[in-house]
XYZ file of C-alpha atoms in Angstrom:
343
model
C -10.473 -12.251 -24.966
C -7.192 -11.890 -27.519
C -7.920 -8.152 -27.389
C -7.858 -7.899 -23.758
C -4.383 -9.991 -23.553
C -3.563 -7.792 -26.656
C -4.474 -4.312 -24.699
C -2.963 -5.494 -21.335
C 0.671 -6.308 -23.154
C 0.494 -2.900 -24.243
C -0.261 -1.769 -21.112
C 2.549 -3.153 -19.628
C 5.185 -1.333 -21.978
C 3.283 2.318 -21.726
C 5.235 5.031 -20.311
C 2.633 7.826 -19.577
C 3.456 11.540 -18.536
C 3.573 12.966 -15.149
C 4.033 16.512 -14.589
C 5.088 17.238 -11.731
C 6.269 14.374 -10.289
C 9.637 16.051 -8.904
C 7.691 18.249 -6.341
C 5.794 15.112 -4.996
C 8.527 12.950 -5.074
C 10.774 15.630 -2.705
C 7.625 15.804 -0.743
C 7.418 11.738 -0.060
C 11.417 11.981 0.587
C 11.622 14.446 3.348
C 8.611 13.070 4.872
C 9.558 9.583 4.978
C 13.568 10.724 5.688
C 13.412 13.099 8.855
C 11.079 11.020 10.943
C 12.958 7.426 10.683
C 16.345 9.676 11.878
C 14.389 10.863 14.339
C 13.853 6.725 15.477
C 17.385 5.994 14.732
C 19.099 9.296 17.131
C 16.598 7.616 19.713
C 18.292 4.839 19.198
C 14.571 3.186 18.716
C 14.802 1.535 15.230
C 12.002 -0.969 15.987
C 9.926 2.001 16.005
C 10.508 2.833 12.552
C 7.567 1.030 11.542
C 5.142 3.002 13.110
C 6.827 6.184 11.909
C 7.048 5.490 8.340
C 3.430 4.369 8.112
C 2.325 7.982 9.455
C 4.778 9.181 7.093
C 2.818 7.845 4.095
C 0.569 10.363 4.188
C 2.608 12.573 2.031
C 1.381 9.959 -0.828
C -1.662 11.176 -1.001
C -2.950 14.354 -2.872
C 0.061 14.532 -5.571
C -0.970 17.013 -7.566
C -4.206 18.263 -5.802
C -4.331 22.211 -4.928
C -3.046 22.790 -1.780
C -6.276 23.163 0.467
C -7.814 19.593 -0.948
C -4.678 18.056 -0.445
C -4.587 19.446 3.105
C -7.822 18.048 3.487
C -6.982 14.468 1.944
C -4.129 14.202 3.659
C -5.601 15.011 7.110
C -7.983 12.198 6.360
C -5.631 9.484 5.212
C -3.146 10.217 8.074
C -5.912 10.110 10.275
C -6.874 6.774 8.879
C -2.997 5.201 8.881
C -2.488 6.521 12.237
C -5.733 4.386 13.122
C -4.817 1.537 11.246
C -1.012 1.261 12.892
C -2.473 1.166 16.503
C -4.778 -1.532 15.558
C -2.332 -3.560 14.081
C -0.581 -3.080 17.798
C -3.230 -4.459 19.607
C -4.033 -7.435 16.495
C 0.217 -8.044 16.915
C -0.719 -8.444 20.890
C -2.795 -11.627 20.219
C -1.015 -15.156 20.553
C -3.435 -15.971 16.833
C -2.526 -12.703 15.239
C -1.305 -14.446 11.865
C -5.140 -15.986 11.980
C -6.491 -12.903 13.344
C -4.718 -10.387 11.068
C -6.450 -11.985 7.575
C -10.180 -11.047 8.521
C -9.358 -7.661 10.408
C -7.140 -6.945 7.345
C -10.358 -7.631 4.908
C -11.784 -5.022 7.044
C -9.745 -2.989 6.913
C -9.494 -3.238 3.581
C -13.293 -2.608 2.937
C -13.548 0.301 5.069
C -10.636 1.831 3.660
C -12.295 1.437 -0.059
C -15.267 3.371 1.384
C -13.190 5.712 2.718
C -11.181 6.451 0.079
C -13.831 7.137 -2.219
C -16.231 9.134 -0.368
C -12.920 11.345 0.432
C -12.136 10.923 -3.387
C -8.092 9.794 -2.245
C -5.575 10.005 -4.425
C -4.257 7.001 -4.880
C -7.624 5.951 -4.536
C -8.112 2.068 -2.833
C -7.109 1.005 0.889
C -4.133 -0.387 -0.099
C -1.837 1.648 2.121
C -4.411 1.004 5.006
C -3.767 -2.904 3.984
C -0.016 -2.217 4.282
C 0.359 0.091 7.706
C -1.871 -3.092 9.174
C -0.334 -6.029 7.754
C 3.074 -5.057 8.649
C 2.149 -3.619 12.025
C 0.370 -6.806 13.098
C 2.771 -9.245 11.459
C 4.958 -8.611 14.216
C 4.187 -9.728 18.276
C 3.277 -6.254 19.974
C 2.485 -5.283 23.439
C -0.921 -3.597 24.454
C 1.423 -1.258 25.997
C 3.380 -0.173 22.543
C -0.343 1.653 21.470
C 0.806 5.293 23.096
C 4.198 4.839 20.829
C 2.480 4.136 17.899
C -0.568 6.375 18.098
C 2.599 8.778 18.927
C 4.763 8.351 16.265
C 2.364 7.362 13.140
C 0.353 10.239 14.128
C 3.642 12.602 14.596
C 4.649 11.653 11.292
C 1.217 12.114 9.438
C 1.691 15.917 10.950
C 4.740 16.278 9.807
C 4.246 15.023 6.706
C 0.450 17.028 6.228
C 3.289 20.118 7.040
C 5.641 19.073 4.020
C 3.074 18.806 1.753
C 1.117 21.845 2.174
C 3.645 24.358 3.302
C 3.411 26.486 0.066
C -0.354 26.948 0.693
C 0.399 30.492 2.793
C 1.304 31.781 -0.481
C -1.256 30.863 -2.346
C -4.788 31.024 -2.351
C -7.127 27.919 -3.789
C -10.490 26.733 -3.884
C -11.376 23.308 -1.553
C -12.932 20.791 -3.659
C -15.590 18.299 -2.122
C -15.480 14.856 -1.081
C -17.436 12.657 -4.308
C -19.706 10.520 -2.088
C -21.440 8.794 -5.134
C -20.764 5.178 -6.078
C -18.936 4.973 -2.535
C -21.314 1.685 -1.568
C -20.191 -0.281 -4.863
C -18.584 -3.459 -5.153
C -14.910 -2.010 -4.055
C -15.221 -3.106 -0.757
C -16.647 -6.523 -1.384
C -14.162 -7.054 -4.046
C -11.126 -5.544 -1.770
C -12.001 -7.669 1.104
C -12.779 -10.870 -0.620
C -8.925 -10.177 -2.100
C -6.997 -9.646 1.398
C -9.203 -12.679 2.498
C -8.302 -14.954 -0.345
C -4.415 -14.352 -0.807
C -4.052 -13.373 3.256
C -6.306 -16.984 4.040
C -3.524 -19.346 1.435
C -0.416 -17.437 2.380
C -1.086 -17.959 6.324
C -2.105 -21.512 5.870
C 1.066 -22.145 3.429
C 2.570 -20.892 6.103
C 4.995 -18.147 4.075
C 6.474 -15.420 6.434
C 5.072 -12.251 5.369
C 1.325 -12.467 4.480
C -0.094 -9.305 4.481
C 2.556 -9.147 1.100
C 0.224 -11.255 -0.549
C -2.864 -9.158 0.503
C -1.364 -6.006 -0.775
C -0.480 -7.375 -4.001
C -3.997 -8.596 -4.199
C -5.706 -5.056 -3.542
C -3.370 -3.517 -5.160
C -4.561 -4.012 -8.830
C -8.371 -3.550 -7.743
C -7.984 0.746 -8.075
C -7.177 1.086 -11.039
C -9.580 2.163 -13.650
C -11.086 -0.263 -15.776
C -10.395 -3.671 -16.567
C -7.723 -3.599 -18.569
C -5.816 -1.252 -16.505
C -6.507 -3.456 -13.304
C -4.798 -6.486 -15.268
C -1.952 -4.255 -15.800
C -1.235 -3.379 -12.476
C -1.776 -6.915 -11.487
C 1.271 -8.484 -13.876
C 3.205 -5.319 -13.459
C 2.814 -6.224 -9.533
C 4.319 -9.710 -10.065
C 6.817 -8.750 -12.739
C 7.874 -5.648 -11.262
C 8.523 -7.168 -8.026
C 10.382 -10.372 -9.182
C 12.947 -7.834 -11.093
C 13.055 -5.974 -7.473
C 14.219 -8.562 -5.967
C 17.438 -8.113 -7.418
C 18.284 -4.990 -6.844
C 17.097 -5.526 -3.269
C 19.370 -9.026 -3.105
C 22.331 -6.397 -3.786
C 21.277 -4.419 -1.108
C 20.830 -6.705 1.313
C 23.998 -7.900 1.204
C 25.832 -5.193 1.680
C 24.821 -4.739 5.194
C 23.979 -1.062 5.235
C 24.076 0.801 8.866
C 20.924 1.891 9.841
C 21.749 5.543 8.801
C 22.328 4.388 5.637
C 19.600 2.136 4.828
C 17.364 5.380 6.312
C 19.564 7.418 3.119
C 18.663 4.480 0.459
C 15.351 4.407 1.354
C 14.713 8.123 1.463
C 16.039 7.841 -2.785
C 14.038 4.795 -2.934
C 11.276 7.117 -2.033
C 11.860 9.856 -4.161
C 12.766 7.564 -7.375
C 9.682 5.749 -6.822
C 7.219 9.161 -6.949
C 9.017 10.022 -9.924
C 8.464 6.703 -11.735
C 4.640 5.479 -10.642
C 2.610 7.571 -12.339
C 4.481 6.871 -15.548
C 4.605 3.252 -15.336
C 4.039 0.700 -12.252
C 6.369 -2.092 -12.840
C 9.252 0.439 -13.769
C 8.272 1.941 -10.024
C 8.150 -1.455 -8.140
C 11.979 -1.903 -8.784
C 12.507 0.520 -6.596
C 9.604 -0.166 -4.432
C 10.260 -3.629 -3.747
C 13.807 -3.165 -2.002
C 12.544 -0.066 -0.373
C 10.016 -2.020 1.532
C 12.706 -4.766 2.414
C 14.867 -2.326 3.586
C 12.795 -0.690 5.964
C 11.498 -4.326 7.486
C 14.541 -4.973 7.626
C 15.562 -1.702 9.756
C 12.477 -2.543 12.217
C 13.717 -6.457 12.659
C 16.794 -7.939 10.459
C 15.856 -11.658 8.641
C 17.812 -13.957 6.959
C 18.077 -11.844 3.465
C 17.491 -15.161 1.614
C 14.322 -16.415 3.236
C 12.808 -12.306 2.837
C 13.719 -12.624 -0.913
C 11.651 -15.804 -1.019
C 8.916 -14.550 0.898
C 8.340 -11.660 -1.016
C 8.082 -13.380 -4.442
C 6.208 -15.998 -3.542
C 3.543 -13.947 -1.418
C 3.766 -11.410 -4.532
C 2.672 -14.028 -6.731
C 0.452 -15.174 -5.036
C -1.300 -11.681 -4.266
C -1.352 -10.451 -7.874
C -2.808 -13.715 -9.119
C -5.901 -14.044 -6.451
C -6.139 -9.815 -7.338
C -6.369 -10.183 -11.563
C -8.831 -13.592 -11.017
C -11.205 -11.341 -9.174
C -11.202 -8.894 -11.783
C -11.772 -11.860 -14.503
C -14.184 -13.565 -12.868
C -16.490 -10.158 -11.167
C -18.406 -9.933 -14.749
C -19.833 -13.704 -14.233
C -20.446 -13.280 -10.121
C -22.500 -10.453 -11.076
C -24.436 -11.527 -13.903
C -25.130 -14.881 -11.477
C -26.246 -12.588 -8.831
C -28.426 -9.997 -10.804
C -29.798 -13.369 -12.175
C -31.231 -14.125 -8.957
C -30.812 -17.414 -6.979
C -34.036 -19.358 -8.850
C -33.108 -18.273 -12.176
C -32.168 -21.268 -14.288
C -32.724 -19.833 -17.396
C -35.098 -21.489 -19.973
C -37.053 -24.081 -19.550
């Protein structure tokens, strides 16, 4: 146990490498950029959430050849376009904070399967958990499902576009979908996170609780246990030092053209800065997410603050005791339920 607290505080502190992060992060800028001021000249700004959820496809695939990332991509935009129109219809229920934590555990399991038997990069459902949590948080019409199948999908095109527009001028080899170890305890795990943190956050009664069931799946894709504790406190830590910088923001009262701007360098800081280190990435992350909540429907910037540390908290905690405890829930179920060791 003292090396594993020992290995995860250096984890914490490691800046790794990433070449080529400035082509992905220009990538997730533009595509996250041109279709919220698209919303905002339609004078539409609630719609932003549906747009910038398609848009997230450009995530995916960073430094993948351009014909597998064309192919990721198409999948994952495919998938976030699906996932925004059923957090419509979830958002048109008069229980949808009830409703949302089990479809969001589904959601969430799916998505793992998905991810790995299309071999994603970033590999987990976490964006899936996202583009549905935030979607259904908020009270929806059956009749805003042609807008948002609209827009999300719009912007996954667009997006798919930016992010494989050098691939006329050069030629590269597909690589397959890995669909070994797809049925493996990633979705049980995943969903018995978004369950857990979604379940106390909605019965605490907190504002935002799909925050605390992507802050729980969020840790559970990284590789290894040590690296899964990492991303857990660099979840919680990162985000309670956001919350500054996003307090500073917030209070300056940006016009929607603006906050579109800051978010768009939010973006492109962010891609520069995850695959080096998580928690340095989550300063930026955290007020970038605020911001564009806040563009679909303005809160009171104190009470969002609140929520999101809290709900963060909560998340990363329920997501690094499921990676303590899976060694002991599988050893008692490879046991068997009669096994009560010697007699």
């Amino acid at each position: 146990m003292g090396e594993q607290v020992r290995a995860t505080l250096r984890g914490l502190l490691h800046v790794r490498p990433a070449p080529g992060a400035h082509r992905v992060a220009l990538r997730a800028g533009i595509s996250v950029l041109v279709p919220l001021l698209a919303v905002l000249a339609a004078g539409r700004p609630g719609w932003s959430v549906y747009a910038v959820f398609g848009a997230f496809t450009s995530l995916y695939g960073r430094n993948h050849v351009h014909l597998s990332r064309a192919a990721m991509q198409a999948s994952a935009g495919a998938a976030l376009t699906a996932t925004v129109v059923l957090g419509v219809l979830v958002g048109a229920l008069p229980s949808r904070a009830w409703v949302a934590v089990p479809v969001a555990a589904a959601v969430a399991a799916l998505g793992a399967v998905l991810a790995a038997a299309q071999d994603w990069h970033p590999p987990g459902p976490l964006f899936l958990v996202f583009a549905f949590g935030a979607v259904a948080s908020a009270p929806h019409a059956v009749s805003d499902v042609p807008v948002a199948a609209a827009l999300a999908g719009a912007s996954a095109l667009f997006s798919l576009l930016v992010g494989n527009v050098g691939s006329v001028l050069r030629r590269q080899r597909s690589r397959p979908a890995r669909l070994a170890h797809v049925w493996t305890w990633q979705p049980v795990r995943c969903a018995l996170a978004v369950v857990v943190a979604g379940g106390v956050a909605t019965a605490v009664g907190i504002g935002h609780p799909y925050w605390a069931m992507v802050a729980a799946v969020a840790p559970l894709s990284a590789a290894g246990v040590t690296a899964q504790l990492v991303r857990a406190a660099h979840r919680i830590l990162g985000t309670l030092l956001g919350l500054l910088t996003s307090a500073v923001l917030l209070a300056l009262a940006l016009s929607p053209y603006a906050v579109v701007l800051v978010v768009a360098v939010l973006q492109i800081v962010t891609e520069l800065l995850v695959g080096r280190n998580y928690g340095l990435a989550l300063l930026f992350i955290t007020p970038m997410a605020l911001l564009m909540g806040q563009l679909a429907v303005a809160r009171p910037a104190g009470q969002l603050l609140y929520d999101r540390g809290v709900e963060t908290v909560i998340g990363g905690i329920v997501g690094g005791a499921i990676v303590l405890c899976e060694p002991w829930l599988r050893a008692r179920l490879a046991a068997g339920p009669h096994d009560d060791g010697p007699t």
